[in-house]
mmCIF file of N, CA and C in Angstrom:
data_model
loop_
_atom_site.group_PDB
_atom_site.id
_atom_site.type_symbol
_atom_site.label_atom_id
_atom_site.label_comp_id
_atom_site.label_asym_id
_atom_site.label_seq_id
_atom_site.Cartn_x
_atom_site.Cartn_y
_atom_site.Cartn_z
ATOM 1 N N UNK A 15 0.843 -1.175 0.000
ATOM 2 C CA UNK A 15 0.000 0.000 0.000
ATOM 3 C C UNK A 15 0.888 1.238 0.000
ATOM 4 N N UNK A 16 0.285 2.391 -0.732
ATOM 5 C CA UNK A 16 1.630 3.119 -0.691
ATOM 6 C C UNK A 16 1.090 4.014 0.247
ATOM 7 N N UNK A 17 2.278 4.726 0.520
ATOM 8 C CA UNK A 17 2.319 6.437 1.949
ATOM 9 C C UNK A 17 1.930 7.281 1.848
ATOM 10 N N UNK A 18 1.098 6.915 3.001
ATOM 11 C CA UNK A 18 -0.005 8.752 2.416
ATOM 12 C C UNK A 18 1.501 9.918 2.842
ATOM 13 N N UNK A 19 0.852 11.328 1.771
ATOM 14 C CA UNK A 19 2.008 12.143 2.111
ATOM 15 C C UNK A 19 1.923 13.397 3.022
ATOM 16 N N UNK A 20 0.574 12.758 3.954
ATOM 17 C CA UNK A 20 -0.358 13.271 4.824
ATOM 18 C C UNK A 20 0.027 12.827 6.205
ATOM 19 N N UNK A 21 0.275 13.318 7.389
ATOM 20 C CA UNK A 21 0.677 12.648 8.555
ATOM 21 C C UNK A 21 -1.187 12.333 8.594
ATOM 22 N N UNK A 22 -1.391 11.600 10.380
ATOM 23 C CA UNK A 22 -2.527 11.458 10.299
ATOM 24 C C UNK A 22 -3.049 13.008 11.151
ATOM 25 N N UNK A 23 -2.002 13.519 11.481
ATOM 26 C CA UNK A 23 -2.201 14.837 12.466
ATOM 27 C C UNK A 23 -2.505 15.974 11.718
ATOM 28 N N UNK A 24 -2.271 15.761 10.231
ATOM 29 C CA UNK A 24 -2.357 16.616 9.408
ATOM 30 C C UNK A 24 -4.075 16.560 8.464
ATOM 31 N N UNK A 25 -4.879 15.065 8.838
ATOM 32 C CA UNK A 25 -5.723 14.963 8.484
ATOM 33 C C UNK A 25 -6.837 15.029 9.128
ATOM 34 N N UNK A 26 -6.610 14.746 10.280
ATOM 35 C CA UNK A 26 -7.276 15.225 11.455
ATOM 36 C C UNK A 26 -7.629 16.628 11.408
ATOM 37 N N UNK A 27 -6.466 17.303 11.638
ATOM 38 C CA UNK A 27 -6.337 19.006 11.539
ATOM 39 C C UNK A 27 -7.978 19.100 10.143
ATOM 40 N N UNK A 28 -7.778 19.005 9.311
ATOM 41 C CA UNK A 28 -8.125 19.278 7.944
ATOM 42 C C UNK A 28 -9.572 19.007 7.988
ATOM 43 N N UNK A 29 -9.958 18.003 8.907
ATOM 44 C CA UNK A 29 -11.529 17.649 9.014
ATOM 45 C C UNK A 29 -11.916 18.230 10.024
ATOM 46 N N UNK A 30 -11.100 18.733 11.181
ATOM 47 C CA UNK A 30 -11.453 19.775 12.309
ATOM 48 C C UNK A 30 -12.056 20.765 11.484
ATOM 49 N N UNK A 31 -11.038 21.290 10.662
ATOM 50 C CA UNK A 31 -11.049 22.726 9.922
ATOM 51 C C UNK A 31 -12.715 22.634 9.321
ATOM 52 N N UNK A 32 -13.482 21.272 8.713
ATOM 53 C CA UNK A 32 -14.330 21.494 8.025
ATOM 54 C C UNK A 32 -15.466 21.184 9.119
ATOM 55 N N UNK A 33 -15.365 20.823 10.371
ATOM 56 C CA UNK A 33 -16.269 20.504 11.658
ATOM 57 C C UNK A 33 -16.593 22.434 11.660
ATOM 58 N N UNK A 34 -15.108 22.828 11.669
ATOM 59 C CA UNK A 34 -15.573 24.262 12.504
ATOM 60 C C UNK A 34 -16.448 25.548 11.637
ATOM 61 N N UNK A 35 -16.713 24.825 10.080
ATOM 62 C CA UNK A 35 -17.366 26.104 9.437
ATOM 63 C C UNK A 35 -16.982 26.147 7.729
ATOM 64 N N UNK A 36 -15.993 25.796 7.796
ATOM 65 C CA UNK A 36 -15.055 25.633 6.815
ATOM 66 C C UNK A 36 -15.806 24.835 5.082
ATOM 67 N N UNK A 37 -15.647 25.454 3.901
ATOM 68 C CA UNK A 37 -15.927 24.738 3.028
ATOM 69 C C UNK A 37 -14.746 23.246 2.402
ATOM 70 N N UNK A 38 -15.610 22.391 2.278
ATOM 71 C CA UNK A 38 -15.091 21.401 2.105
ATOM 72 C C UNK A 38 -13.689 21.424 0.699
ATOM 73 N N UNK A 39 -14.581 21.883 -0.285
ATOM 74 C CA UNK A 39 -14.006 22.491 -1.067
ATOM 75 C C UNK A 39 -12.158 23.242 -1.488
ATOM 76 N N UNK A 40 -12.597 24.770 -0.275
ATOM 77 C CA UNK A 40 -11.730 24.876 0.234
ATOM 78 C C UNK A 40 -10.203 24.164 0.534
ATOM 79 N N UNK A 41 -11.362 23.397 1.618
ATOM 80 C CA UNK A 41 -9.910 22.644 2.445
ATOM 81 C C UNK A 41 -9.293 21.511 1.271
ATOM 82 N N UNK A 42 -10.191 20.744 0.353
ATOM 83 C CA UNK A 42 -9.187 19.568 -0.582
ATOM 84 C C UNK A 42 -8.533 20.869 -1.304
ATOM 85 N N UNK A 43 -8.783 21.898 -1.904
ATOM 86 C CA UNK A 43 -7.490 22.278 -3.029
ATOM 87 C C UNK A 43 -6.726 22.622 -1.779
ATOM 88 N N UNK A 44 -6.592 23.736 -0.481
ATOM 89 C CA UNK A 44 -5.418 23.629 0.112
ATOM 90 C C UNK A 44 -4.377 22.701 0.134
ATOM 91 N N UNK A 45 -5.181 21.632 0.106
ATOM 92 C CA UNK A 45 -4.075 20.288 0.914
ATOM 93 C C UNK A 45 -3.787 19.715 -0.675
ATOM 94 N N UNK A 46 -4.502 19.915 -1.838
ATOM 95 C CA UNK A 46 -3.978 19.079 -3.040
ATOM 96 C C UNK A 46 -4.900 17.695 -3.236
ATOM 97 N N UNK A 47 -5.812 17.341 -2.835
ATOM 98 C CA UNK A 47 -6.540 15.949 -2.687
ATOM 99 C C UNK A 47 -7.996 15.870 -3.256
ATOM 100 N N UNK A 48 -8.664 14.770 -3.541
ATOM 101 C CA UNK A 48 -9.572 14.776 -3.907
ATOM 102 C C UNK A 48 -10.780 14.829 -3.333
ATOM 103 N N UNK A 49 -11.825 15.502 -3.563
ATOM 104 C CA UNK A 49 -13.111 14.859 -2.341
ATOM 105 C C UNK A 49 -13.230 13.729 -2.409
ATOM 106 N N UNK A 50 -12.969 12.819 -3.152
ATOM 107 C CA UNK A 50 -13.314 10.968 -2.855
ATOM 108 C C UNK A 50 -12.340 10.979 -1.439
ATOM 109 N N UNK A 51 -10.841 11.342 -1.486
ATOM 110 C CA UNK A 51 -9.551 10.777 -0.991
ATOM 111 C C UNK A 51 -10.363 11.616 0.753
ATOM 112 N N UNK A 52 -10.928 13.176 1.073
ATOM 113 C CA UNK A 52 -11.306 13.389 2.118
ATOM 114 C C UNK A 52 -12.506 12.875 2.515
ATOM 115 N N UNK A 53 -13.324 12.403 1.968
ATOM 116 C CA UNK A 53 -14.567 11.259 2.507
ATOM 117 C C UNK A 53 -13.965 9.989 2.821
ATOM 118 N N UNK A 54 -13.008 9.608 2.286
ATOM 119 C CA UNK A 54 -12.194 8.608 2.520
ATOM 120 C C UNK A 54 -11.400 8.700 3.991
ATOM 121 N N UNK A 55 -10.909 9.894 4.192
ATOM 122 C CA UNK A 55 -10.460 9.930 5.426
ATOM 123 C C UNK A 55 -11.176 10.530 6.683
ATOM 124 N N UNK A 56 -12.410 10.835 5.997
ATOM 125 C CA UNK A 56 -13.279 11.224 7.238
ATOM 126 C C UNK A 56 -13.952 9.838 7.732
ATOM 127 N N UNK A 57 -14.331 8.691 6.972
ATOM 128 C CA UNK A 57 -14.868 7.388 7.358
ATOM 129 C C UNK A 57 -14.080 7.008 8.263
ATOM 130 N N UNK A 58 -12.553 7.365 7.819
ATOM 131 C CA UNK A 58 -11.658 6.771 8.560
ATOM 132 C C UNK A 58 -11.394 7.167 10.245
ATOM 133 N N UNK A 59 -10.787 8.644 10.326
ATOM 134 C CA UNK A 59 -10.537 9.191 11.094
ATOM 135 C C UNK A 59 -11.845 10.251 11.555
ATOM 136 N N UNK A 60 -12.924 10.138 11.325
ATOM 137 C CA UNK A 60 -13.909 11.392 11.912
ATOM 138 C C UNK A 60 -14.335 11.105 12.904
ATOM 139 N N UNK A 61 -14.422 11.782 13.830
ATOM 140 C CA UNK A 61 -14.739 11.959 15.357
ATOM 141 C C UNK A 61 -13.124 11.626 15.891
ATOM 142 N N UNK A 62 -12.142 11.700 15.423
ATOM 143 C CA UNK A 62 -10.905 11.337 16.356
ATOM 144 C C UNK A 62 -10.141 12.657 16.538
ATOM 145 N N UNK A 63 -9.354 12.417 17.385
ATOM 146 C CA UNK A 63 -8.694 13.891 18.447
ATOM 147 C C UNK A 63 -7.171 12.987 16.933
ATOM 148 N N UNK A 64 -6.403 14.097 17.782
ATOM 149 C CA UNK A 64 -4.683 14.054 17.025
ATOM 150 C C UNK A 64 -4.388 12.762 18.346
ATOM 151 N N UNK A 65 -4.529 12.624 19.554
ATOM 152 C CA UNK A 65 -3.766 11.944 20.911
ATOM 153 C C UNK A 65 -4.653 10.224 19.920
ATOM 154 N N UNK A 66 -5.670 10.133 19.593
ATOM 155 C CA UNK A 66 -6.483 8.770 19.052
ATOM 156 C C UNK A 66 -5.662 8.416 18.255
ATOM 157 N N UNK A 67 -5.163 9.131 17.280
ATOM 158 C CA UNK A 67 -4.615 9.034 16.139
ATOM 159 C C UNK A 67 -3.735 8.214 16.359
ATOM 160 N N UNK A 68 -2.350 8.858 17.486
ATOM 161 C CA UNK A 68 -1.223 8.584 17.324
ATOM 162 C C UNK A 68 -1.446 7.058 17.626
ATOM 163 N N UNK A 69 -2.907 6.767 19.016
ATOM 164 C CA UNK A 69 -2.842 5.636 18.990
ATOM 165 C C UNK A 69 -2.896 4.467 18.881
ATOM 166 N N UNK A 70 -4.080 4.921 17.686
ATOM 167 C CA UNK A 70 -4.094 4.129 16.303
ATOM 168 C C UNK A 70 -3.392 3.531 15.267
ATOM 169 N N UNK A 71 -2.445 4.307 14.954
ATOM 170 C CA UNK A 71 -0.904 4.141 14.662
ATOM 171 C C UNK A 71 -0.241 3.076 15.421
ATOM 172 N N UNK A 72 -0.277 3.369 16.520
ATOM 173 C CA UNK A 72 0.634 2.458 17.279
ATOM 174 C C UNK A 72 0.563 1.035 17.617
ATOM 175 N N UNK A 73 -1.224 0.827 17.630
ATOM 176 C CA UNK A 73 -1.809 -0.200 17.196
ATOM 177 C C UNK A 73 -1.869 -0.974 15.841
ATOM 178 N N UNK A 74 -1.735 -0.172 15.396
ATOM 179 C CA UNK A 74 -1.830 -0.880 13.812
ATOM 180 C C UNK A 74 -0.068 -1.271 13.758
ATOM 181 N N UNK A 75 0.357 -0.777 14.126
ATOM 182 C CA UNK A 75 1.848 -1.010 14.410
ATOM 183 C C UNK A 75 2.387 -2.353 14.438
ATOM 184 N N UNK A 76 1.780 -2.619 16.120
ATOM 185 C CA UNK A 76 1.772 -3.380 16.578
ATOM 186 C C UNK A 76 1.615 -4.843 16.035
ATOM 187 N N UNK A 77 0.096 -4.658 15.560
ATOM 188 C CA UNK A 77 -0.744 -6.148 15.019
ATOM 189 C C UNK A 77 -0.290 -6.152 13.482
ATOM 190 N N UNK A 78 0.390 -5.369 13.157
ATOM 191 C CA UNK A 78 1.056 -5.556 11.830
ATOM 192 C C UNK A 78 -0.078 -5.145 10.708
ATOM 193 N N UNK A 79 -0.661 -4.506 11.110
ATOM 194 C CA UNK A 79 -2.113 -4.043 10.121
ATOM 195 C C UNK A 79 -1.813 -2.552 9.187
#
């Protein structure tokens, strides 16, 4: 699978940004991405803090996932 070139702290940030008011729009050309690729990471990561993240990561780490 290849590397997102996105931390996950950086995607987090990016769906905060569109929680707080923000056009969706907007925020994919800032970052360069597609609306498929940010619905994609809102399924993923929405409702999570940056501290979930990391430890999600660390889990997936772990179990080799």
């Amino acid at each position: 699978m290849r590397k997102s070139k996105f931390t996950e702290e950086q995607i987090i940030r990016a769906l905060q940004e569109v929680d707080a008011g923000a056009m969706v729009q907007d925020v994919i050309r800032k970052m360069g991405v597609t609306e498929t690729t940010f619905y994609r990471w809102k399924s993923k990561y929405g409702g999570l803090e940056v501290s979930d993240a990391k430890r999600l990561k660390a889990l997936e780490m772990r179990t080799g996932g």
